[in-house]
Tab-separated table of C-alpha atoms and ligand atoms in Angstrom:
chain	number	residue	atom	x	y	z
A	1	UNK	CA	-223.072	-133.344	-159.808
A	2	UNK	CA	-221.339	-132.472	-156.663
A	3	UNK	CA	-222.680	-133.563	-152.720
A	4	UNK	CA	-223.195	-130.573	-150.482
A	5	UNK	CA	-220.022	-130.165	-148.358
A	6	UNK	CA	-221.759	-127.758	-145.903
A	7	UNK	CA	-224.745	-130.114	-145.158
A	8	UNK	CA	-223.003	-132.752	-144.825
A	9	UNK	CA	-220.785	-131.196	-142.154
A	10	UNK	CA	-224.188	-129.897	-140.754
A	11	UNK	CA	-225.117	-133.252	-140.310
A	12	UNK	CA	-221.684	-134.666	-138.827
A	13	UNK	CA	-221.965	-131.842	-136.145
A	14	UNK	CA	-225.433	-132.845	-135.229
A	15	UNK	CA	-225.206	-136.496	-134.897
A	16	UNK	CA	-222.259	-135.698	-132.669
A	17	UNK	CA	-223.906	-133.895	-130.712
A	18	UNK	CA	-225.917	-136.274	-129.647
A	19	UNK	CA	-223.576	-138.311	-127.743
A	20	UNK	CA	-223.522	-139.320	-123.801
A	21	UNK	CA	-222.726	-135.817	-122.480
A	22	UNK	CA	-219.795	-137.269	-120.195
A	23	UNK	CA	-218.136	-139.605	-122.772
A	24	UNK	CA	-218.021	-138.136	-126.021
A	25	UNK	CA	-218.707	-139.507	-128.858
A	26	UNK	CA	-220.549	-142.459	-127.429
A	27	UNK	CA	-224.067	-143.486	-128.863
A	28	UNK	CA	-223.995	-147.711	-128.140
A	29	UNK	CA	-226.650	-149.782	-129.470
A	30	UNK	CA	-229.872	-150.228	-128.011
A	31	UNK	CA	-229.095	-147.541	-125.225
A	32	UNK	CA	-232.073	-144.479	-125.464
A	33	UNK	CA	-228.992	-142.306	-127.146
A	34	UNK	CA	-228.699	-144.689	-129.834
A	35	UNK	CA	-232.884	-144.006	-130.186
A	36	UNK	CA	-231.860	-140.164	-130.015
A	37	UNK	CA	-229.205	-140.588	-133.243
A	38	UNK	CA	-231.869	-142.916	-134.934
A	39	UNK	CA	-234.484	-140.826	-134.508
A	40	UNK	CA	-232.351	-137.541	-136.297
A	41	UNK	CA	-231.299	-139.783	-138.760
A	42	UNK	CA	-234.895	-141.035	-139.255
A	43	UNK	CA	-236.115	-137.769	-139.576
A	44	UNK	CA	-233.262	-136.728	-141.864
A	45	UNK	CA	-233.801	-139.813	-143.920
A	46	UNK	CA	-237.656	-138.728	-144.681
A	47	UNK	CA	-237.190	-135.265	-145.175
A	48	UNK	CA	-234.577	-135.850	-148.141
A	49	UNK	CA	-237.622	-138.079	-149.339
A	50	UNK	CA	-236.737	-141.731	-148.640
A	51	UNK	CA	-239.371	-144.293	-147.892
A	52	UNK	CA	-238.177	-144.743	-144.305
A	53	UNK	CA	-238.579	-147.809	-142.216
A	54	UNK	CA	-237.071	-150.184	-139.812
A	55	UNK	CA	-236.665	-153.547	-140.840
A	56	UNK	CA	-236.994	-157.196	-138.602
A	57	UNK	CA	-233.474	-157.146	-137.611
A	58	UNK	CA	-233.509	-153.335	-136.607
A	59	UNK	CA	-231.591	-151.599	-139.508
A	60	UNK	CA	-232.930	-148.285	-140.409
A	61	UNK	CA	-233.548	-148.568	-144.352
A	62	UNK	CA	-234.250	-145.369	-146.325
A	63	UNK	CA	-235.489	-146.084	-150.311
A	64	UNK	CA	-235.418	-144.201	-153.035
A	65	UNK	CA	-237.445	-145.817	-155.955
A	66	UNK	CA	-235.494	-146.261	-159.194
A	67	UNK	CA	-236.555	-145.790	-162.901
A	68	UNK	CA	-236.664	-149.790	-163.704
A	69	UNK	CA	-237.860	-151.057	-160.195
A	70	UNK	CA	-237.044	-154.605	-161.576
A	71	UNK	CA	-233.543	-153.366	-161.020
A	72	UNK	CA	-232.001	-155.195	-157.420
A	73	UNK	CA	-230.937	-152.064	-155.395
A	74	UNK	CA	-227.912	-150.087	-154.559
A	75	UNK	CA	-227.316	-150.153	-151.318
A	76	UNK	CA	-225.167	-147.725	-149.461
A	77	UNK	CA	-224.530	-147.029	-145.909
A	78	UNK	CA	-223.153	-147.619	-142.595
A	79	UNK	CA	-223.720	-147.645	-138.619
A	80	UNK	CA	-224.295	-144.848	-136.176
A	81	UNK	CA	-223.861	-147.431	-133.369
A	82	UNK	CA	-220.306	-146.456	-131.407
A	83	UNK	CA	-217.640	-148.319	-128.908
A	84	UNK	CA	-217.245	-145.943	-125.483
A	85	UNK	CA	-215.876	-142.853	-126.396
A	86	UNK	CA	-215.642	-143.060	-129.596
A	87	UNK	CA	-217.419	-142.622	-133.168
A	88	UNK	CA	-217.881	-138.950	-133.566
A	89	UNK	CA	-217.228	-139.866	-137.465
A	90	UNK	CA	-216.671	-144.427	-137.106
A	91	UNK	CA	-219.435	-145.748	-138.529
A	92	UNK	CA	-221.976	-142.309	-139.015
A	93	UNK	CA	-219.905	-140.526	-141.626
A	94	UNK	CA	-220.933	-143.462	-143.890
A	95	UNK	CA	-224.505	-143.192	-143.110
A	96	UNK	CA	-224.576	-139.295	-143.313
A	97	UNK	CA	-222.470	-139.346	-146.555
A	98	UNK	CA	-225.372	-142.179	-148.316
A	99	UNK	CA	-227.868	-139.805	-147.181
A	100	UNK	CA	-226.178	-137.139	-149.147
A	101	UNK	CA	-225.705	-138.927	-151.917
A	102	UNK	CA	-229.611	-139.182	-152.128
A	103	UNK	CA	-229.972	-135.581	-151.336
A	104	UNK	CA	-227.710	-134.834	-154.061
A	105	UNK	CA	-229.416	-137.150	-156.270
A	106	UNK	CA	-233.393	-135.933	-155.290
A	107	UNK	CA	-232.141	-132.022	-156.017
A	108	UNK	CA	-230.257	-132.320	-159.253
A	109	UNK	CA	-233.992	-133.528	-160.282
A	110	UNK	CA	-232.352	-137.127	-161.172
A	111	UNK	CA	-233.514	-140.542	-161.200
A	112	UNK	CA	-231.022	-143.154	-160.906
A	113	UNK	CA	-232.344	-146.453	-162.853
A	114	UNK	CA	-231.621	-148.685	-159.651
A	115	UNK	CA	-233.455	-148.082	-156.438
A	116	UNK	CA	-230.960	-146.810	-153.979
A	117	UNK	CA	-231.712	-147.715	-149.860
A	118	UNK	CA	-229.755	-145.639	-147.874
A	119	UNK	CA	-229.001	-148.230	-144.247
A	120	UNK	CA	-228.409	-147.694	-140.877
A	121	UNK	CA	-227.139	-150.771	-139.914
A	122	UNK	CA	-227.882	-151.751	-136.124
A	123	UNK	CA	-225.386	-152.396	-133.898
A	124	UNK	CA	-221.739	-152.965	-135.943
A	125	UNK	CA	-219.801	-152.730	-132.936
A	126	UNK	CA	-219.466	-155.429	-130.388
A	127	UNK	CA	-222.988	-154.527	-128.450
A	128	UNK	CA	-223.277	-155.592	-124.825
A	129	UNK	CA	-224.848	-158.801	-126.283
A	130	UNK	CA	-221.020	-159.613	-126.851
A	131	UNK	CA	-221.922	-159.759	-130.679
A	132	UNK	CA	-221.745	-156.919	-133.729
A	133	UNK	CA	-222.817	-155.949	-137.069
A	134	UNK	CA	-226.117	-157.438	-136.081
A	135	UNK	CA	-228.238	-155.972	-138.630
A	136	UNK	CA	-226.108	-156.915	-141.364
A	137	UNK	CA	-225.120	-160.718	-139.709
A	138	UNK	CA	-229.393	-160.955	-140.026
A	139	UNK	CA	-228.884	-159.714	-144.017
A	140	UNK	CA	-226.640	-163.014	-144.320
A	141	UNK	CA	-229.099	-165.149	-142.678
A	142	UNK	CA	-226.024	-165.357	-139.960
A	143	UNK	CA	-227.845	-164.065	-137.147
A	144	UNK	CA	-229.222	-167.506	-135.108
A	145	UNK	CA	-231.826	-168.695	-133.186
A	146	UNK	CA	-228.755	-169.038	-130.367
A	147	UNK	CA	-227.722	-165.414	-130.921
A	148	UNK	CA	-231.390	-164.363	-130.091
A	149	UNK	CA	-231.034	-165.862	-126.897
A	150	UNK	CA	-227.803	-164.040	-125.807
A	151	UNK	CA	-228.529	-161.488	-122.758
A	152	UNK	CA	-226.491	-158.717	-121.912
A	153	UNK	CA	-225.724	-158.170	-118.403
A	154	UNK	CA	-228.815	-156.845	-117.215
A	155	UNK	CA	-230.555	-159.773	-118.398
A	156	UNK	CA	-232.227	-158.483	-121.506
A	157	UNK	CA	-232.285	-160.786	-124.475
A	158	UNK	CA	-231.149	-160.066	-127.902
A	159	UNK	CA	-234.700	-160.568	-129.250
A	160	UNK	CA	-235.674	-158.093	-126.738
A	161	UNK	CA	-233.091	-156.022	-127.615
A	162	UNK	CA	-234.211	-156.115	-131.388
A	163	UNK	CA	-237.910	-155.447	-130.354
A	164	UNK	CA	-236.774	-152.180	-128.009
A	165	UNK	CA	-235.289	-150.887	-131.289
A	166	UNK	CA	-238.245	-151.228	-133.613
A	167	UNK	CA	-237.255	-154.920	-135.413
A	168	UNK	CA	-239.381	-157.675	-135.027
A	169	UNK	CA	-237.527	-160.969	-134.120
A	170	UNK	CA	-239.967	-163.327	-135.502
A	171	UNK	CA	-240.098	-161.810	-139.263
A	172	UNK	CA	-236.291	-162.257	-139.031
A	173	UNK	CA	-236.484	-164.634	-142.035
A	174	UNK	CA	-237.732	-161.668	-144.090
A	175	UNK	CA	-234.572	-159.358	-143.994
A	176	UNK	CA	-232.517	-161.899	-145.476
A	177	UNK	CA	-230.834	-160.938	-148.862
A	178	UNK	CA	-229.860	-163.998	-150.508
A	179	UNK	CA	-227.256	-164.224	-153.085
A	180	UNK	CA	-228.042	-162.067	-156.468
A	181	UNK	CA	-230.383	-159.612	-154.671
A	182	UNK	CA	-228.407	-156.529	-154.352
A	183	UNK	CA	-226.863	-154.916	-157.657
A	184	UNK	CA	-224.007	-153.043	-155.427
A	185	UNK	CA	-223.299	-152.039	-152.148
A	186	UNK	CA	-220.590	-148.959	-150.984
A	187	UNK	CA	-219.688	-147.183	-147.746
A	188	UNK	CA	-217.658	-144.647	-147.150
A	189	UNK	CA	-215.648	-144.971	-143.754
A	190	UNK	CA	-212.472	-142.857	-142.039
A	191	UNK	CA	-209.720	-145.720	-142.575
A	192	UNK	CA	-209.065	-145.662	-138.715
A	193	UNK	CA	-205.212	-146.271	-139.764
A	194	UNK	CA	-202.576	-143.931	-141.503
A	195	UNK	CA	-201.914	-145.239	-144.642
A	196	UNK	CA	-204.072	-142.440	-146.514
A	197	UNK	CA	-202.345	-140.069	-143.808
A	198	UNK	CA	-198.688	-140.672	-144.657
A	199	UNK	CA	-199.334	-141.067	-148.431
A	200	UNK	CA	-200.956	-137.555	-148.188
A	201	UNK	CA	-203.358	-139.518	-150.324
A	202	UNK	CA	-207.026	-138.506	-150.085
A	203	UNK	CA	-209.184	-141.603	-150.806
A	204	UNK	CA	-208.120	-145.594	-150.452
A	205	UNK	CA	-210.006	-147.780	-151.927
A	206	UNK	CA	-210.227	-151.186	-149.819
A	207	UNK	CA	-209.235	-154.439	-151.777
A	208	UNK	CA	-210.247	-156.938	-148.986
A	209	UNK	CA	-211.694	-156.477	-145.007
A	210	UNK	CA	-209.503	-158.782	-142.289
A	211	UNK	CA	-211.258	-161.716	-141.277
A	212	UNK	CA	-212.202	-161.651	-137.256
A	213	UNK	CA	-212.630	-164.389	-134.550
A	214	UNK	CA	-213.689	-163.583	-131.201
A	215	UNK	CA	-213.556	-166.218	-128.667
A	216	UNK	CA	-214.525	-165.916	-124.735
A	217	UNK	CA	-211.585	-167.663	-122.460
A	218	UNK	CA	-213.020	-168.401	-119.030
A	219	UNK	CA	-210.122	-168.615	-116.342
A	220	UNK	CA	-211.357	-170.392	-113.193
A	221	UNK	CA	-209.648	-170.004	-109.930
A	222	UNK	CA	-210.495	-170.121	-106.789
A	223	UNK	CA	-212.006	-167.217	-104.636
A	224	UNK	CA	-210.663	-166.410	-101.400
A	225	UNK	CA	-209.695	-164.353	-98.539
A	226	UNK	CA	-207.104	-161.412	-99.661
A	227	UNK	CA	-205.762	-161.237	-95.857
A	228	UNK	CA	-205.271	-164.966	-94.578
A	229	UNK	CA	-204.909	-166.996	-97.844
A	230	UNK	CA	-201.190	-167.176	-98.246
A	231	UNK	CA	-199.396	-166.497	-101.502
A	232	UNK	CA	-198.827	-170.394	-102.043
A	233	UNK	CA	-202.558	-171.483	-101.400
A	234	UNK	CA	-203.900	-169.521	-104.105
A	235	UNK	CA	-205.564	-170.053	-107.328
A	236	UNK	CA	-205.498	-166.599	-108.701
A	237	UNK	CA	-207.804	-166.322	-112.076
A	238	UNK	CA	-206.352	-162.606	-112.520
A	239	UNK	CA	-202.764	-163.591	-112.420
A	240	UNK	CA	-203.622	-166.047	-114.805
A	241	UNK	CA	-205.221	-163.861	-117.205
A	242	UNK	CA	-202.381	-161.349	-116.657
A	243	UNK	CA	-200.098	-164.217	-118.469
A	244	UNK	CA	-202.519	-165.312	-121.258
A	245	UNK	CA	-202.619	-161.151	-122.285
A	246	UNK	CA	-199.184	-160.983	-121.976
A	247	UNK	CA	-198.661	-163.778	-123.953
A	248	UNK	CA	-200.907	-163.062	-126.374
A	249	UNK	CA	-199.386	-159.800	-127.320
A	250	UNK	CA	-196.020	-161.658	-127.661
A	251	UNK	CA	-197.538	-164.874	-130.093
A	252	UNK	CA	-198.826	-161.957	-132.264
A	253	UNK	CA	-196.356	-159.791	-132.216
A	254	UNK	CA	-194.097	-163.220	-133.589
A	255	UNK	CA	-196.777	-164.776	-135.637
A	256	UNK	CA	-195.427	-164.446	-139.485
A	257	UNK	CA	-199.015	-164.957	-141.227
A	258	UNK	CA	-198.112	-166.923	-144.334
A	259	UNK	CA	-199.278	-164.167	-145.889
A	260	UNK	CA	-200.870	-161.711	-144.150
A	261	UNK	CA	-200.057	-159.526	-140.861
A	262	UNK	CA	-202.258	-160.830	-137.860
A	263	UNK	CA	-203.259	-159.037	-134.777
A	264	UNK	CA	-204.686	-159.715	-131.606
A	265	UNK	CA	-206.294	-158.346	-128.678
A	266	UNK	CA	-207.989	-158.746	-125.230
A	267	UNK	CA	-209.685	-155.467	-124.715
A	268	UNK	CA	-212.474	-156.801	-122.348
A	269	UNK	CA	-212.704	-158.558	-119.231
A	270	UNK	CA	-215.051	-159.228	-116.398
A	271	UNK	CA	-213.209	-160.125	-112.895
A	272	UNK	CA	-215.356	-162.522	-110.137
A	273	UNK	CA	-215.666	-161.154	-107.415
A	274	UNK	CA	-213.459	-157.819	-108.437
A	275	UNK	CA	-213.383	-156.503	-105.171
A	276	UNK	CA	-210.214	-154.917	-103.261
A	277	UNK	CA	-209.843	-157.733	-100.539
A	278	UNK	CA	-210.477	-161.128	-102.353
A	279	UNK	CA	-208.282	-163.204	-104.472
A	280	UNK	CA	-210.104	-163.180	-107.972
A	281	UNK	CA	-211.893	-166.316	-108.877
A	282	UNK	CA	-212.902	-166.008	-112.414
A	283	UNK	CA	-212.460	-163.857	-115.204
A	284	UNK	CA	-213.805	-163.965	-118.321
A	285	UNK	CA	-212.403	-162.167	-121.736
A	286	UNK	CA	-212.493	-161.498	-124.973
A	287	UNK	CA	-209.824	-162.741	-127.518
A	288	UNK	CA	-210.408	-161.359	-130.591
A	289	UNK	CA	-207.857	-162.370	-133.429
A	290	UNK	CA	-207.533	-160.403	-136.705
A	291	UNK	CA	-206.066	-161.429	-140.044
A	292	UNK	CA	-206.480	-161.082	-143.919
A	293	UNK	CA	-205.239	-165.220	-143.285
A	294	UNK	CA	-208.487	-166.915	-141.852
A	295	UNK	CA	-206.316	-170.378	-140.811
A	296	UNK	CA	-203.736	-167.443	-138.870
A	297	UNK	CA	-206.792	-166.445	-137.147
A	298	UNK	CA	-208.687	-169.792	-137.049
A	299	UNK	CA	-205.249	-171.245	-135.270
A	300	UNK	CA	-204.157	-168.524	-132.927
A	301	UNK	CA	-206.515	-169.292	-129.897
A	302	UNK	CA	-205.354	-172.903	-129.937
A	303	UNK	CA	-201.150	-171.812	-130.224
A	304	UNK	CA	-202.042	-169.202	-127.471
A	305	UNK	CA	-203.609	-171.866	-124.895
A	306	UNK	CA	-200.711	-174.311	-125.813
A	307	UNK	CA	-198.067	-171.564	-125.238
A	308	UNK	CA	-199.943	-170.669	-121.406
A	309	UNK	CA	-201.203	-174.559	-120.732
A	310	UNK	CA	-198.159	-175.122	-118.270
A	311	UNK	CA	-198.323	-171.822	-116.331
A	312	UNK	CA	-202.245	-172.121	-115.712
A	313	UNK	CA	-201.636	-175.383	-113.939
A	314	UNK	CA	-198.644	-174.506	-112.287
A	315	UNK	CA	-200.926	-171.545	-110.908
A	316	UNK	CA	-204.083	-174.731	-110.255
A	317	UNK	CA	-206.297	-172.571	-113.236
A	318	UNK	CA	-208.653	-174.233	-115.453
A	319	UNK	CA	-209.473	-172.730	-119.177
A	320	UNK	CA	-212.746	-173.028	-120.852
A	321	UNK	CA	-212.991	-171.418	-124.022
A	322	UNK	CA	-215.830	-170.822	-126.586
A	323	UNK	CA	-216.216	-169.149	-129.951
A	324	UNK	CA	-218.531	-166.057	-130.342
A	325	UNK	CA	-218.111	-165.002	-133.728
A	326	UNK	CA	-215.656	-165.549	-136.891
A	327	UNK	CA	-216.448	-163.420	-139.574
A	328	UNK	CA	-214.059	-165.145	-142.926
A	329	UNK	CA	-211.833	-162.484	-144.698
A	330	UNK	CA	-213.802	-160.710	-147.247
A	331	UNK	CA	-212.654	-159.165	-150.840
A	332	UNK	CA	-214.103	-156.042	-152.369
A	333	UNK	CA	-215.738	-156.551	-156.033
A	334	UNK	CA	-213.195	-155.384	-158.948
A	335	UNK	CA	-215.939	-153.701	-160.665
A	336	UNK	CA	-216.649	-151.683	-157.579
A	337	UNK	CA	-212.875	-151.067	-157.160
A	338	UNK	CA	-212.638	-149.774	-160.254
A	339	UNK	CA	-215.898	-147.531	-159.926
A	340	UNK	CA	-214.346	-146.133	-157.117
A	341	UNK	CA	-210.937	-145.358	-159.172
A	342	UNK	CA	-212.150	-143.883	-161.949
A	343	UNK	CA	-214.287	-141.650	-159.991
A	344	UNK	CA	-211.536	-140.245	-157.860
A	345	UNK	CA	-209.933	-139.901	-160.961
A	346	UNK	CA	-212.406	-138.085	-162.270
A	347	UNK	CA	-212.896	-136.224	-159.631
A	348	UNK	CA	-209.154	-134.979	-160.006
A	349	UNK	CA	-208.170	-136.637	-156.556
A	350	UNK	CA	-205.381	-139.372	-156.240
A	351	UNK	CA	-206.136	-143.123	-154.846
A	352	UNK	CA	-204.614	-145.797	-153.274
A	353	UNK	CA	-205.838	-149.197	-152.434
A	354	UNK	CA	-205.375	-150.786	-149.336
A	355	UNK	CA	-206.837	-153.432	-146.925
A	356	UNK	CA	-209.233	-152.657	-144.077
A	357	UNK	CA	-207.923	-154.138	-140.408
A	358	UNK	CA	-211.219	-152.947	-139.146
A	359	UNK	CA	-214.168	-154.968	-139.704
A	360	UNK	CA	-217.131	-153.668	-141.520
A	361	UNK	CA	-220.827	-154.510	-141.872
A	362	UNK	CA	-219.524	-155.313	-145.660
A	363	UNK	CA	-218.138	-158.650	-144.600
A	364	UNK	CA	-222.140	-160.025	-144.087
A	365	UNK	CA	-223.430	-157.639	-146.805
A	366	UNK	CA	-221.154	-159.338	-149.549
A	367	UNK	CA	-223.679	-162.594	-149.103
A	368	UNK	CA	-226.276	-160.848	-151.231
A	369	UNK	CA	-223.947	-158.644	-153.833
A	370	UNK	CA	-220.904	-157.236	-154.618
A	371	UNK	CA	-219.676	-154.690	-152.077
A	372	UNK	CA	-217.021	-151.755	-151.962
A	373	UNK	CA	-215.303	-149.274	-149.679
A	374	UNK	CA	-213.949	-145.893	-150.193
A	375	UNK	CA	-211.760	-144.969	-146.870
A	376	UNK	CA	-210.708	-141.467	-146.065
A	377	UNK	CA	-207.860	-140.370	-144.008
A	378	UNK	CA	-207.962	-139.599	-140.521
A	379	UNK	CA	-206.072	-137.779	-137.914
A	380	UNK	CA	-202.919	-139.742	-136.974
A	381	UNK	CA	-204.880	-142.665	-137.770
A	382	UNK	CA	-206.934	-142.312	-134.165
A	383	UNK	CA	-209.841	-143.771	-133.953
A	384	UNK	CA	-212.449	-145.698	-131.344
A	385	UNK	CA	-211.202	-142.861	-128.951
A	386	UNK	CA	-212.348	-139.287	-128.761
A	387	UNK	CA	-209.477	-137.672	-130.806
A	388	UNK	CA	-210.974	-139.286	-133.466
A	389	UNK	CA	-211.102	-136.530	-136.321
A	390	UNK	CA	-211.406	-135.969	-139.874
A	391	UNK	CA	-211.526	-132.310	-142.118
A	392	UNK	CA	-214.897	-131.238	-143.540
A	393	UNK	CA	-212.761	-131.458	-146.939
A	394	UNK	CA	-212.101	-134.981	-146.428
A	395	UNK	CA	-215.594	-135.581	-145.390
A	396	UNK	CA	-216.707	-133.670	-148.470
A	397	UNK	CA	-214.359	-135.798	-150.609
A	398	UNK	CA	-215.356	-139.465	-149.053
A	399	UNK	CA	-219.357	-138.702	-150.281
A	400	UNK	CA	-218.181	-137.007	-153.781
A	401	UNK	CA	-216.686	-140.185	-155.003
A	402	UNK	CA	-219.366	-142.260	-153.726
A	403	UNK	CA	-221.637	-140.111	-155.116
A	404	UNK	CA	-219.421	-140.080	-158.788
A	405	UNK	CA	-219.197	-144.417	-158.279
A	406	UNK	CA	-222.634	-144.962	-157.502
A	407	UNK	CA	-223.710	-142.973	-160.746
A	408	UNK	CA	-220.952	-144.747	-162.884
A	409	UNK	CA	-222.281	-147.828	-161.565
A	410	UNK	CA	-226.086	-147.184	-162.059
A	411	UNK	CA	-225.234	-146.816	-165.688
A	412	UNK	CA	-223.009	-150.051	-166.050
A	413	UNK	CA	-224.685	-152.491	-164.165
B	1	GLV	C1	-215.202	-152.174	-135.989
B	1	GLV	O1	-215.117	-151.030	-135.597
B	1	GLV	C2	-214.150	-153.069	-135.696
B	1	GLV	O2	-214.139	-153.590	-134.573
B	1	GLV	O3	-213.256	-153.222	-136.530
B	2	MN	MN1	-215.704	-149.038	-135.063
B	3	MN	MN1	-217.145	-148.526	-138.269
């Protein structure tokens, strides 16, 4: 049984086309183009002939009954959620590639003995609620009563957010998946890295996803007059910040995980009052700190504020920082590693395993089951940008081996 390499380039080429027209490929959460992509995919799901709903926390869960429905499910999926200006295959290539699986599946007349549920999750990237993988956090029972409350800058809530989406905040409880309640779960993603790329290998399988911590460092200054306020009288939150990134590029780039290669980045700010003619008094930021070592990550915020402690007082700064997510490092199951190998194998197409830097909605999904991930190459290893790009053959052979594991695993589990 072989997945439909035309349809599901079909489907790539549609879901990218429905992208903010001036900032391709951008569909971010809870934003009416994100509704646009859920609705195709909505659609898409209940033609192929999936019991189609959206759950409490807002995922977008296709079913597919099994032969024993005492069976816990396969799950397989991803997020058609994007950063800015990037995506066109980050997050929705898994999603379109589990709906062709059950395509597949429905037309070779075949019943699988698990149910499958084909998922959408909601909102993997950081969303302008400054958290991600929402809909999968909510699977863990991670998502809080305090993360409900979060607003993005227009002042909507989270729970608001959920409700504009189609989940219901206060049946939250009911999405969990505790421990033991999910026989498997895959996704297929582009490996946003060139490993696969200078291997000239065509699938990785992923041994483990990096553990992230985000934290939000406050820098408070003073505001003032650009013109009159002389270079000595100031208290200049930018210039501050300007160090701390600066720095923090440097600590990483010399940080020797005991282990494990670390990362870290500040790739979002907000500058009080950013205009042209006042000295800035506040910014806020994001660290976020990336490691298969979780005490690398879980110590890098508190190295990085020792390292910049004297310069932010020499400059009068103060530094208040707080934590908005740490997701733990997270290994892939060997029997779904090994599902995944055989069927490239048998498939005729060579494998390598390999770690994922990026995070994944895997990392909460793993709560309730074993999970798995089948990466495929992509161009120069671009990705979260617009030259993201990817083959139809690679496409083609991402959703062939999950197709060929998911069957292998239907019969062994
Ligand atoms: C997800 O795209 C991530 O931030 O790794
Ligand atoms: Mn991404
Ligand atoms: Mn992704």
């Amino acid at each position: 049984m072989r997945i439909h390499a035309a349809r599901l380039w079909r489907h790539l080429d549609a879901m990218a086309a429905l992208t903010e027209p001036d900032r391709p490929y951008t569909r971010r959460s809870f934003t009416p183009r994100f509704g646009e992509g859920r609705a195709w995919l909505a659609n898409a799901f209940r033609t192929a002939g999936l019991e189609t709903e959206i759950d409490a926390a807002g995922n977008l869960v296709g079913r597919l009954p099994g032969l024993d429905d005492g069976l816990k499910p396969i799950v397989v999926g991803s997020h058609s959620d994007t950063v800015p200006s990037g995506g066109r295959y980050d997050g929705v290539l898994g999603v379109l590639s589990a709906l062709e699986v059950a395509q597949t599946v429905q037309a070779a007349g075949k019943r699988l003995r698990h149910p499958l549920e084909v998922v959408d999750f909601l909102a993997e990237e950081p969303s302008e609620f400054g958290l991600s993988c929402i809909g999968s956090r909510a699977w863990a029972g991670a998502l809080t009563r305090g993360d409900l409350e979060r607003k993005r800058p227009d002042g909507m809530t989270l729970a608001e957010g959920l409700v504009s989406v189609g989940g219901d905040p206060s049946r939250l409880a009911s999405v969990q998946r505790k421990p033991g309640t999910i026989t498997a779960y895959l996704e297929v993603h582009i490996e946003q890295g060139r490993v696969l790329e200078n291997s000239g290998v065509p699938v990785g399988i992923v041994t483990d996803i990096v553990g992230i911590r985000r934290e939000r460092w406050l820098v408070v200054g003073r505001a003032d007059h650009a013109g009159a306020t002389p270079m000595n009288l100031r208290h200049d939150a930018l210039v501050g910040a300007a160090h701390i990134i600066a720095e923090a590029s440097r600590a990483a780039s010399e940080t020797i995980a005991a282990t494990k290669p670390l990362v870290a980045t500040i790739g979002h700010m907000e500058v009080s009052p950013n205009a042209a003619n006042a000295v800035p008094g506040s910014v806020t930021m994001t660290l976020e700190v990336r490691s298969g070592d979780d005490a690398a990550v879980r110590n890098f915020g508190d190295m990085l504020q020792g390292r910049t402690r004297d310069h932010l007082a020499r400059l009068g700064l103060d530094l208040v920082r707080s934590e908005i997510s740490h997701a733990l490092p997270t290994p892939c199951a060997d029997v779904i590693r090994s599902a995944i190998g055989e069927a490239a194998k048998a498939l005729g197409h060579s494998a390598l395993s390999l770690p994922s830097g990026a995070g994944h909605d895997g990392v909460f999904v793993a709560a309730a089951g074993p999970i798995g991930m089948i990466f495929v190459p992509c161009r120069d290893g671009r990705s979260h940008a617009p030259e993201e790009e990817i083959t139809a053959d690679q496409a083609a052979t991402g959703a062939d081996v999950l197709l060929a594991a998911i069957l292998r695993l239907d019969e062994s589990l």
